[in-house]
Tab-separated table of C-alpha atoms in Angstrom:
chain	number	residue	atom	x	y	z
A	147	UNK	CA	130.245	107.106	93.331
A	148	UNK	CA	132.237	104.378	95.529
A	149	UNK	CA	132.704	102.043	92.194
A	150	UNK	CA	134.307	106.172	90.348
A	151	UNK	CA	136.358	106.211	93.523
A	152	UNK	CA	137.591	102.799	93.788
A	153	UNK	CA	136.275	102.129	97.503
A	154	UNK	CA	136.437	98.267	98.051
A	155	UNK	CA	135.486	95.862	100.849
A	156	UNK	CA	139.550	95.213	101.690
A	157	UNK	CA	141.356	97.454	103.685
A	158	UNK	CA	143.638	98.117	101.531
A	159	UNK	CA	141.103	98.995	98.935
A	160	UNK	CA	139.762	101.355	101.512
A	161	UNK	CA	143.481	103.130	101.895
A	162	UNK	CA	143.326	103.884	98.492
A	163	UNK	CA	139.917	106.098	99.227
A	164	UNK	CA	141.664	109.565	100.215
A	165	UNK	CA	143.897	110.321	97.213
A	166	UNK	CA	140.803	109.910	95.046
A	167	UNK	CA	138.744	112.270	96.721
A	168	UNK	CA	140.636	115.740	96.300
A	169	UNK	CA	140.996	114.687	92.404
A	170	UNK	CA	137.313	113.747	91.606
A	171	UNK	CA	136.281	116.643	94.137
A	172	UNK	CA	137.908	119.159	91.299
A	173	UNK	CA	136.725	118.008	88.515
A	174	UNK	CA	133.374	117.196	89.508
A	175	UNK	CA	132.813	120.814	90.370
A	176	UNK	CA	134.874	121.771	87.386
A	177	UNK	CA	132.320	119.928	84.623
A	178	UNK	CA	129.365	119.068	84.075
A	179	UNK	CA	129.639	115.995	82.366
A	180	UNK	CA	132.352	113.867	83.973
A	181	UNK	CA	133.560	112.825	87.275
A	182	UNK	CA	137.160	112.130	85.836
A	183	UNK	CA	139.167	110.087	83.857
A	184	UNK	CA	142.348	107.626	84.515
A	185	UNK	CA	145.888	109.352	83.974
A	186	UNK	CA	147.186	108.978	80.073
A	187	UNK	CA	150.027	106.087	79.837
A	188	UNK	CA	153.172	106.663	78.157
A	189	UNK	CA	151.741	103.943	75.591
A	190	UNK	CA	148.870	106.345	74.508
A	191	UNK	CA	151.104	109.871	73.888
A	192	UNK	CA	148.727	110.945	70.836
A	193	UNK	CA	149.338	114.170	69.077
A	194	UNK	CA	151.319	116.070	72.076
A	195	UNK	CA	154.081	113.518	72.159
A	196	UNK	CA	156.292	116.136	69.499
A	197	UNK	CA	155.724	119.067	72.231
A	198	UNK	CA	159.296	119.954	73.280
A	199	UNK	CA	158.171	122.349	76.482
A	200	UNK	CA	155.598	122.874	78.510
A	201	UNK	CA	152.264	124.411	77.231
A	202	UNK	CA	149.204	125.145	79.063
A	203	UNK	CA	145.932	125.561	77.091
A	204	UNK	CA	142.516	127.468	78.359
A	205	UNK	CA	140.173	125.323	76.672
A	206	UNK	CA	137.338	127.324	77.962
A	207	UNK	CA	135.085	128.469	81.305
A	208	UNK	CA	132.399	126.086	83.116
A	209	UNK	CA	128.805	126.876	84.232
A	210	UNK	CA	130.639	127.063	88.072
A	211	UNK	CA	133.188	129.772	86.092
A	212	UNK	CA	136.153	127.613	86.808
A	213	UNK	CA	139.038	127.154	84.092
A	214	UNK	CA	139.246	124.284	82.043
A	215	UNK	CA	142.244	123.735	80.761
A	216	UNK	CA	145.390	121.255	79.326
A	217	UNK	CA	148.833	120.816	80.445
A	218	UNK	CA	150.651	119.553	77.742
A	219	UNK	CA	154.108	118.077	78.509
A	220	UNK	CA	156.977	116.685	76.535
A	221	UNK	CA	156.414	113.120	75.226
A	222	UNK	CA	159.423	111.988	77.239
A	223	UNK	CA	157.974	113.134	80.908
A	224	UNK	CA	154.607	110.937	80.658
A	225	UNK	CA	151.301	112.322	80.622
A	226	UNK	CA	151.763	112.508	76.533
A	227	UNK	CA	148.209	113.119	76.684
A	228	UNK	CA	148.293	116.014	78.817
A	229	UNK	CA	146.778	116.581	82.101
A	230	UNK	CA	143.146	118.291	82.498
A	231	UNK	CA	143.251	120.875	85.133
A	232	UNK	CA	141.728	122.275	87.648
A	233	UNK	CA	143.466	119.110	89.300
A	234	UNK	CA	145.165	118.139	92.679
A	235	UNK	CA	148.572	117.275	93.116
A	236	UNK	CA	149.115	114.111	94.985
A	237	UNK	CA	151.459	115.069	97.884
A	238	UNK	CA	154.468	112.456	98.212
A	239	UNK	CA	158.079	111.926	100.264
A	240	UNK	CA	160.632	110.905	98.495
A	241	UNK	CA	158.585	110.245	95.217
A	242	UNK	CA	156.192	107.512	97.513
A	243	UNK	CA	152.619	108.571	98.223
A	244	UNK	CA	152.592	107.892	102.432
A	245	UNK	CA	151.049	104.713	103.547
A	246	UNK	CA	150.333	103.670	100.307
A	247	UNK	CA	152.755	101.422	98.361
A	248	UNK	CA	153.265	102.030	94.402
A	249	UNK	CA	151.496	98.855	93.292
A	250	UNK	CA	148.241	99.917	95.224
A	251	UNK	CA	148.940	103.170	94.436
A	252	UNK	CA	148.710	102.103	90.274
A	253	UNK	CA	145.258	100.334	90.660
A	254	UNK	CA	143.782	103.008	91.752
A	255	UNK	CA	141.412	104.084	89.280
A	256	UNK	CA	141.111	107.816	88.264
A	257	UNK	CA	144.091	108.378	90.208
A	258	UNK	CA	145.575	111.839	89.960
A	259	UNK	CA	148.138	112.537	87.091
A	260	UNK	CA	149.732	115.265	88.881
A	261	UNK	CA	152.060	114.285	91.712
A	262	UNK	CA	154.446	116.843	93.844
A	263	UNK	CA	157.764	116.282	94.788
A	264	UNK	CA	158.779	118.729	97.149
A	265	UNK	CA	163.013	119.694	97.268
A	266	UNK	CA	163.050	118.850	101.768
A	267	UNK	CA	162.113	115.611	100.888
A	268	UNK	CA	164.487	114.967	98.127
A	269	UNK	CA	166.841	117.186	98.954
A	270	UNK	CA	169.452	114.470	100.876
A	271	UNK	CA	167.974	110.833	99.745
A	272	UNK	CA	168.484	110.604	96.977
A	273	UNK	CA	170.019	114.431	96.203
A	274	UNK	CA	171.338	115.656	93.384
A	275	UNK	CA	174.537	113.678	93.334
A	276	UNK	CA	172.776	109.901	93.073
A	277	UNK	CA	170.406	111.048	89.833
A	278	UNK	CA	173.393	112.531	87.940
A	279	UNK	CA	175.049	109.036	88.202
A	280	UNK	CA	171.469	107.461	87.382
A	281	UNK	CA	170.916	110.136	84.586
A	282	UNK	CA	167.760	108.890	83.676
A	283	UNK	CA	165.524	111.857	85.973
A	284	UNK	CA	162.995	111.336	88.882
A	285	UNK	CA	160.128	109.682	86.791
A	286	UNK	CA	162.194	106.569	86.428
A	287	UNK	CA	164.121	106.760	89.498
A	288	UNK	CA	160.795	106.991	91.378
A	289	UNK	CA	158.853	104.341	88.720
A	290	UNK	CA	156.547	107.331	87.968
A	291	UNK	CA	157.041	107.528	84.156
A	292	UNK	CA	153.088	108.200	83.421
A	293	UNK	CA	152.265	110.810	86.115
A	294	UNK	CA	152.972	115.144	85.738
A	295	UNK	CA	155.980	115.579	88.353
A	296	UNK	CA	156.060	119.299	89.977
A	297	UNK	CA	158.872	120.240	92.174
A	298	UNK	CA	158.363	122.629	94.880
A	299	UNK	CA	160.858	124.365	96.648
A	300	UNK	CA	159.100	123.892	100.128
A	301	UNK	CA	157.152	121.376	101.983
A	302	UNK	CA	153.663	122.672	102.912
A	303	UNK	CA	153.629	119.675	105.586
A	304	UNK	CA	156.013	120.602	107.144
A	305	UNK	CA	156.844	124.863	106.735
A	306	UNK	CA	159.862	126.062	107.197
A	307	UNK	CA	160.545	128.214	110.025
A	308	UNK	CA	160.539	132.186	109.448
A	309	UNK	CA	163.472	133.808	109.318
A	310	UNK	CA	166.505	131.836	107.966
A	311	UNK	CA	166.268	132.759	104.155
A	312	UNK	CA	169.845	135.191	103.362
A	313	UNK	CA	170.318	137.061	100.652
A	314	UNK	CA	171.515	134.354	98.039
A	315	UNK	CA	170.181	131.692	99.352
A	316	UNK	CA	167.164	129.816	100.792
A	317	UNK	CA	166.763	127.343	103.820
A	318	UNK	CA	165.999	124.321	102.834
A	319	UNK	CA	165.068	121.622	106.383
A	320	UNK	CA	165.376	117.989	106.161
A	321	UNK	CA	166.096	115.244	108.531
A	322	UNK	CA	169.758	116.018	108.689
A	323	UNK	CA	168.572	119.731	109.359
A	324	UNK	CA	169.529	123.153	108.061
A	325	UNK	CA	170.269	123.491	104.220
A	326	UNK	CA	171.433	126.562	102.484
A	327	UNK	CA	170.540	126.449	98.958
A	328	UNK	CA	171.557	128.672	96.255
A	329	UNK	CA	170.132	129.527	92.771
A	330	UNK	CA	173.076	127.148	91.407
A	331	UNK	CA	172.257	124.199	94.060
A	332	UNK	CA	168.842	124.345	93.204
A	333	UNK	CA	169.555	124.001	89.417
A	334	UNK	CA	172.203	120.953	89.683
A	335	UNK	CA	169.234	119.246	91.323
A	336	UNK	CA	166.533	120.522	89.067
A	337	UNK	CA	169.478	119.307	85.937
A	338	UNK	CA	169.676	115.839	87.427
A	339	UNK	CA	166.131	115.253	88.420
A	340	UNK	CA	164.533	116.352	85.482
A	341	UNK	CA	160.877	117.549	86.566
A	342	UNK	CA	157.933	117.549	84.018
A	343	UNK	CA	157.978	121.300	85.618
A	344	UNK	CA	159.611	123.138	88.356
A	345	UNK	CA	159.398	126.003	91.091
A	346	UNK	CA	161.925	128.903	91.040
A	347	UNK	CA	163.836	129.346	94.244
A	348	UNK	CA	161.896	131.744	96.593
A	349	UNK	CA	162.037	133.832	99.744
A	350	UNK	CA	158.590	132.685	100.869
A	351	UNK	CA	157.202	134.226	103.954
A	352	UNK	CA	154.110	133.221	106.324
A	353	UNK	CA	150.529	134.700	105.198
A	354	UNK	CA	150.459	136.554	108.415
A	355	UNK	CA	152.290	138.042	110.715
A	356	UNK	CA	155.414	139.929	108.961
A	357	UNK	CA	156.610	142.958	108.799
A	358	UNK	CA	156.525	145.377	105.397
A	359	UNK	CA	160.374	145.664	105.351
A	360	UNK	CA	160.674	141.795	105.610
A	361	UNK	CA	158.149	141.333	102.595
A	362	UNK	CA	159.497	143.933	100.622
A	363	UNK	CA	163.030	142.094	100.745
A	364	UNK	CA	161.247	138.374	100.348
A	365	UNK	CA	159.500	139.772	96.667
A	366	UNK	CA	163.245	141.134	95.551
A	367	UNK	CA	165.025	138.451	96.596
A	368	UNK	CA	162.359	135.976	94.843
A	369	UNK	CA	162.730	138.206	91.378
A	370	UNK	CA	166.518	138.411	91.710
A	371	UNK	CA	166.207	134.488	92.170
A	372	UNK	CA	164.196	134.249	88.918
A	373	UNK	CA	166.617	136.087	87.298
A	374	UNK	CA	169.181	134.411	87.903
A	375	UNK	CA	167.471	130.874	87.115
A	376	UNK	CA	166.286	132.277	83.799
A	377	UNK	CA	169.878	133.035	82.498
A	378	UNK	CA	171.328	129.861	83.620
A	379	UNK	CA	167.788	128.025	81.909
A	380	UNK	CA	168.910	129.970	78.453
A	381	UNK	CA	171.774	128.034	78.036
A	382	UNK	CA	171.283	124.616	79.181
A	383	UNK	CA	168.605	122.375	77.106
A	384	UNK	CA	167.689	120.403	80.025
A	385	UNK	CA	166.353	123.240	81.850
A	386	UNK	CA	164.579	124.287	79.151
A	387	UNK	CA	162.499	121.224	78.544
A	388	UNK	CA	161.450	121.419	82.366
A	389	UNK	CA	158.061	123.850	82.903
A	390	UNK	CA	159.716	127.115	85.051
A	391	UNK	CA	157.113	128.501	87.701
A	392	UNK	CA	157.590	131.990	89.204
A	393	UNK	CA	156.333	132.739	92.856
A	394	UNK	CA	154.537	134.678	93.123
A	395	UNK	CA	155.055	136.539	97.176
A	396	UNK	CA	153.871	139.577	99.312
A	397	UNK	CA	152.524	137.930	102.367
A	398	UNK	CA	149.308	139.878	102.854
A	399	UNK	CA	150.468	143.244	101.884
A	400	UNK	CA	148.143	143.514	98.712
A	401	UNK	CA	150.320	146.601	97.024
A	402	UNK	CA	153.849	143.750	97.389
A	403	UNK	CA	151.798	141.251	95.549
A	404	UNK	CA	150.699	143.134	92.792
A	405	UNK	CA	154.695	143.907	92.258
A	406	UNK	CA	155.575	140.631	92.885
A	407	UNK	CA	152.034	139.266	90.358
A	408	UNK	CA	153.068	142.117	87.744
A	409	UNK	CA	156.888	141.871	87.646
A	410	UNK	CA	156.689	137.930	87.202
A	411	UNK	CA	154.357	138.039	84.462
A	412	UNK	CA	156.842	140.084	82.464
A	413	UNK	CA	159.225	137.446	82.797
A	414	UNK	CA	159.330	134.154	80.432
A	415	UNK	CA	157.859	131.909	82.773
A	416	UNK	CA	155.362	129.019	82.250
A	417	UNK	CA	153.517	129.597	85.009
A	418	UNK	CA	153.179	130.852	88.471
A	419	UNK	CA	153.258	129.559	92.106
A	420	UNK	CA	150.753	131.577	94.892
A	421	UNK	CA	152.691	131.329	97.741
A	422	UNK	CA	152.171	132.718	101.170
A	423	UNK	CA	148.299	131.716	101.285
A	424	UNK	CA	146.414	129.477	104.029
A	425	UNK	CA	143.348	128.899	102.743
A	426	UNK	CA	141.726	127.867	106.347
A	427	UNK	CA	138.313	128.983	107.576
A	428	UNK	CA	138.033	132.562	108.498
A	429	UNK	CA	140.519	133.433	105.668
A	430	UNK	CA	138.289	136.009	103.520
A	431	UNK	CA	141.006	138.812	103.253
A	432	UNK	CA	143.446	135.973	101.652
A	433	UNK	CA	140.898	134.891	99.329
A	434	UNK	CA	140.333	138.836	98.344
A	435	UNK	CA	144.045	138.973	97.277
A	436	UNK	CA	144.338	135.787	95.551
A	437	UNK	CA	141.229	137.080	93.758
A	438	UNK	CA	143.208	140.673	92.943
A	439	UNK	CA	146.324	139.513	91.922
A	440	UNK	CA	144.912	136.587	89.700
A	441	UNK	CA	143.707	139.628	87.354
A	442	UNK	CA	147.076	140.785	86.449
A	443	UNK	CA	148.580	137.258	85.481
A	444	UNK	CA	148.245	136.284	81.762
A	445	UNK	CA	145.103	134.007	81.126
A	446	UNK	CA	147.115	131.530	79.167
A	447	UNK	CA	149.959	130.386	81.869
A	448	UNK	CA	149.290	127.938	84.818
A	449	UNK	CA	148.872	128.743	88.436
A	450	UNK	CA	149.237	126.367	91.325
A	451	UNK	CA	148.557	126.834	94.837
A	452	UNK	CA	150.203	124.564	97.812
A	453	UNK	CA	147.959	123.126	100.629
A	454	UNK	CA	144.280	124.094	99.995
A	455	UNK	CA	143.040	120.449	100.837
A	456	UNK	CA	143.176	120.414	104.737
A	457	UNK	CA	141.086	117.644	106.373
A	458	UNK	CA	137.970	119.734	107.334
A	459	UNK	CA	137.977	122.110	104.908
A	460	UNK	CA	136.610	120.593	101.662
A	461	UNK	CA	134.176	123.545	101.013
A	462	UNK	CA	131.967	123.812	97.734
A	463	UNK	CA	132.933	127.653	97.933
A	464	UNK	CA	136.510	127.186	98.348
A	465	UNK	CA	136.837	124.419	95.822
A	466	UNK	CA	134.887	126.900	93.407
A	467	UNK	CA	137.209	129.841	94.158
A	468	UNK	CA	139.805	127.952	93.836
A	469	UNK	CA	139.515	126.328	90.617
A	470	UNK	CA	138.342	129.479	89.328
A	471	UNK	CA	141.611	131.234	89.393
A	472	UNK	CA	144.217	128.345	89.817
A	473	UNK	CA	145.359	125.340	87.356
A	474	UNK	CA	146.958	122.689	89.967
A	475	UNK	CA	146.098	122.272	93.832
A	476	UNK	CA	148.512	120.984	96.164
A	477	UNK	CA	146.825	118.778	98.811
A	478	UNK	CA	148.436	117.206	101.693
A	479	UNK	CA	144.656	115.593	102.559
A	480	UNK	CA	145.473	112.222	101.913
A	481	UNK	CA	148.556	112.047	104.894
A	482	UNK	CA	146.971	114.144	107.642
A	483	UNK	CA	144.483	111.406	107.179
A	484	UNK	CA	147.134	108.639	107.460
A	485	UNK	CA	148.767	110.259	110.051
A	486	UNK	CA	145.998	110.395	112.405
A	487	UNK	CA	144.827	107.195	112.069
A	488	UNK	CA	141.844	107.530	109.880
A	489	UNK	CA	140.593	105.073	106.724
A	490	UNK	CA	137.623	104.927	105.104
């Protein structure tokens, strides 16, 4: 197991321990055969290299009932190969993995394909109007050009706080503060940075604590959002050959998420986004909705889910749930651990 997760006798060998762990952790659950394999290199695209948009595959069910599937990606976005799910998304700021540098970061063996770029993060430095003058996208700009990149449109580090979303626009907080982003800010960005796939603007509101006429208003305003993204994606080319997630909202108010599940799956969307959940111990009524809604999304599309990976929380039960209903994990494991001083 140490040699599979590329634990050392350097420290920085060590460092290089945490953004393993969620990965294997999936997959090892996930199969019975295999504890992982190393991302696919943009010199090994194989058959999928001719695929001009996103395509998710079920391949089939496990002995554990989790889904084992494919994302399959344009040629030009790396990962030619595809990218086996259930998998975690390794969390980064600014395109950098925190406290790990990108040379250590590329040794690591069976290293997660997926990575997240979230838009707080990105949103300023470098912003929208640096990659149009690069205009080569974020894989290059960030040296990632053999890894999945998903954009999210908030930072489950760091949440937003409740209550500044208006009608036509989101609020987007970064270092230089409050941002105000509209369905056509969000797409200039999403144009110039180029995403292997990306999250439609949302009204996202806590799991708990909300009232129905506030929830009500976040699932319209997320569907009117979609809406409007999917007539700007029909016309430009760029959009189209970037993956388009719906959210998929309600907060805990079961009958708002099956509108918000049900209405999103009619739309032409590759996939969908569970927002609103905190998977944390004592959460059983949160893991009873994801388990209701998950029934009224099409089999074939992908599902992701943000910040499921908490230090402390790496249960075989919630691992198994999870993989069960959702494609890609977003886990912020590997810089709580940083943060607080720990290394293995």
């Amino acid at each position: 197991l140490s040699a599979s997760l590329g634990l050392g006798s350097t420290r920085s060998q060590r460092r290089t321990f945490s953004c393993n762990l969620a990965y294997l952790f999936f997959r090892a659950f996930s199969s019975e055969v295999s504890l992982g394999t190393s991302p696919p290199t943009s010199s090994n695209l194989g058959s999928w290299a001719t695929c001009r948009q996103m395509r998710f595959m079920l391949e089939g069910v496990s002995g554990h009932g989790v889904r084992l599937g494919r994302l399959l990606l344009p040629g030009s976005q790396g990962c030619g190969q595809g990218v086996e799910t259930p998998a975690s998304l390794l969390y980064t700021r600014v395109g950098v993995v925190p406290h790990l540098t990108n040379d250590v970061l590329q040794s690591v063996p069976g290293r997660p394909p997926a990575v997240m770029v979230t838009l707080p993060t990105v949103y300023e430095t470098p912003g929208a109007e640096v990659l149009e003058r690069y205009q080569q996208g974020i894989h290059s700009f960030f040296n990632l050009q053999d890894h999945f990149l998903y954009l999210s449109v908030q930072d489950p580090h760091a949440p937003p706080p409740n209550g500044y979303n208006q009608e036509k626009s989101t609020s987007v907080w970064t270092n230089g503060g409050r941002h105000k982003v509209t369905v056509k800010d969000h797409l200039r960005l999403v144009e110039a940075f180029r995403p292997s796939v990306f999250e439609c603007l949302c009204d996202s509101v806590p799991a708990t604590g909300n009232k129905l006429k506030r929830i009500r208003k976040s699932v319209d305003r997320t569907l009117k959002f979609l809406d409007e993204t999917l007539a700007a994606r029909a016309s430009s080319e760029v959009l189209q050959r970037c993956g388009l997630l719906g959210a998929i909202e309600g907060s805990e108010v079961l009958e708002e998420r099956r509108r918000s599940a049900s209405e999103t799956a009619k739309r032409p969307v590759d996939g969908f986004v569970l927002e609103g959940f905190d998977l944390q111990p004592g959460c059983e009524s949160q893991r009873e909705v994801i388990q209701t809604i998950t029934q009224l999304l099409p089999e074939e599309k992908l599902r992701v889910i943000h910040g499921v990976c908490k230090p402390g929380t790496y249960q075989r039960e919630k691992l198994l749930l999870t993989s069960a209903i959702v494609g890609l994990h977003g886990s912020i494991n590997n810089l709580i651990c940083r943060s607080s001083g720990c290394y293995c």
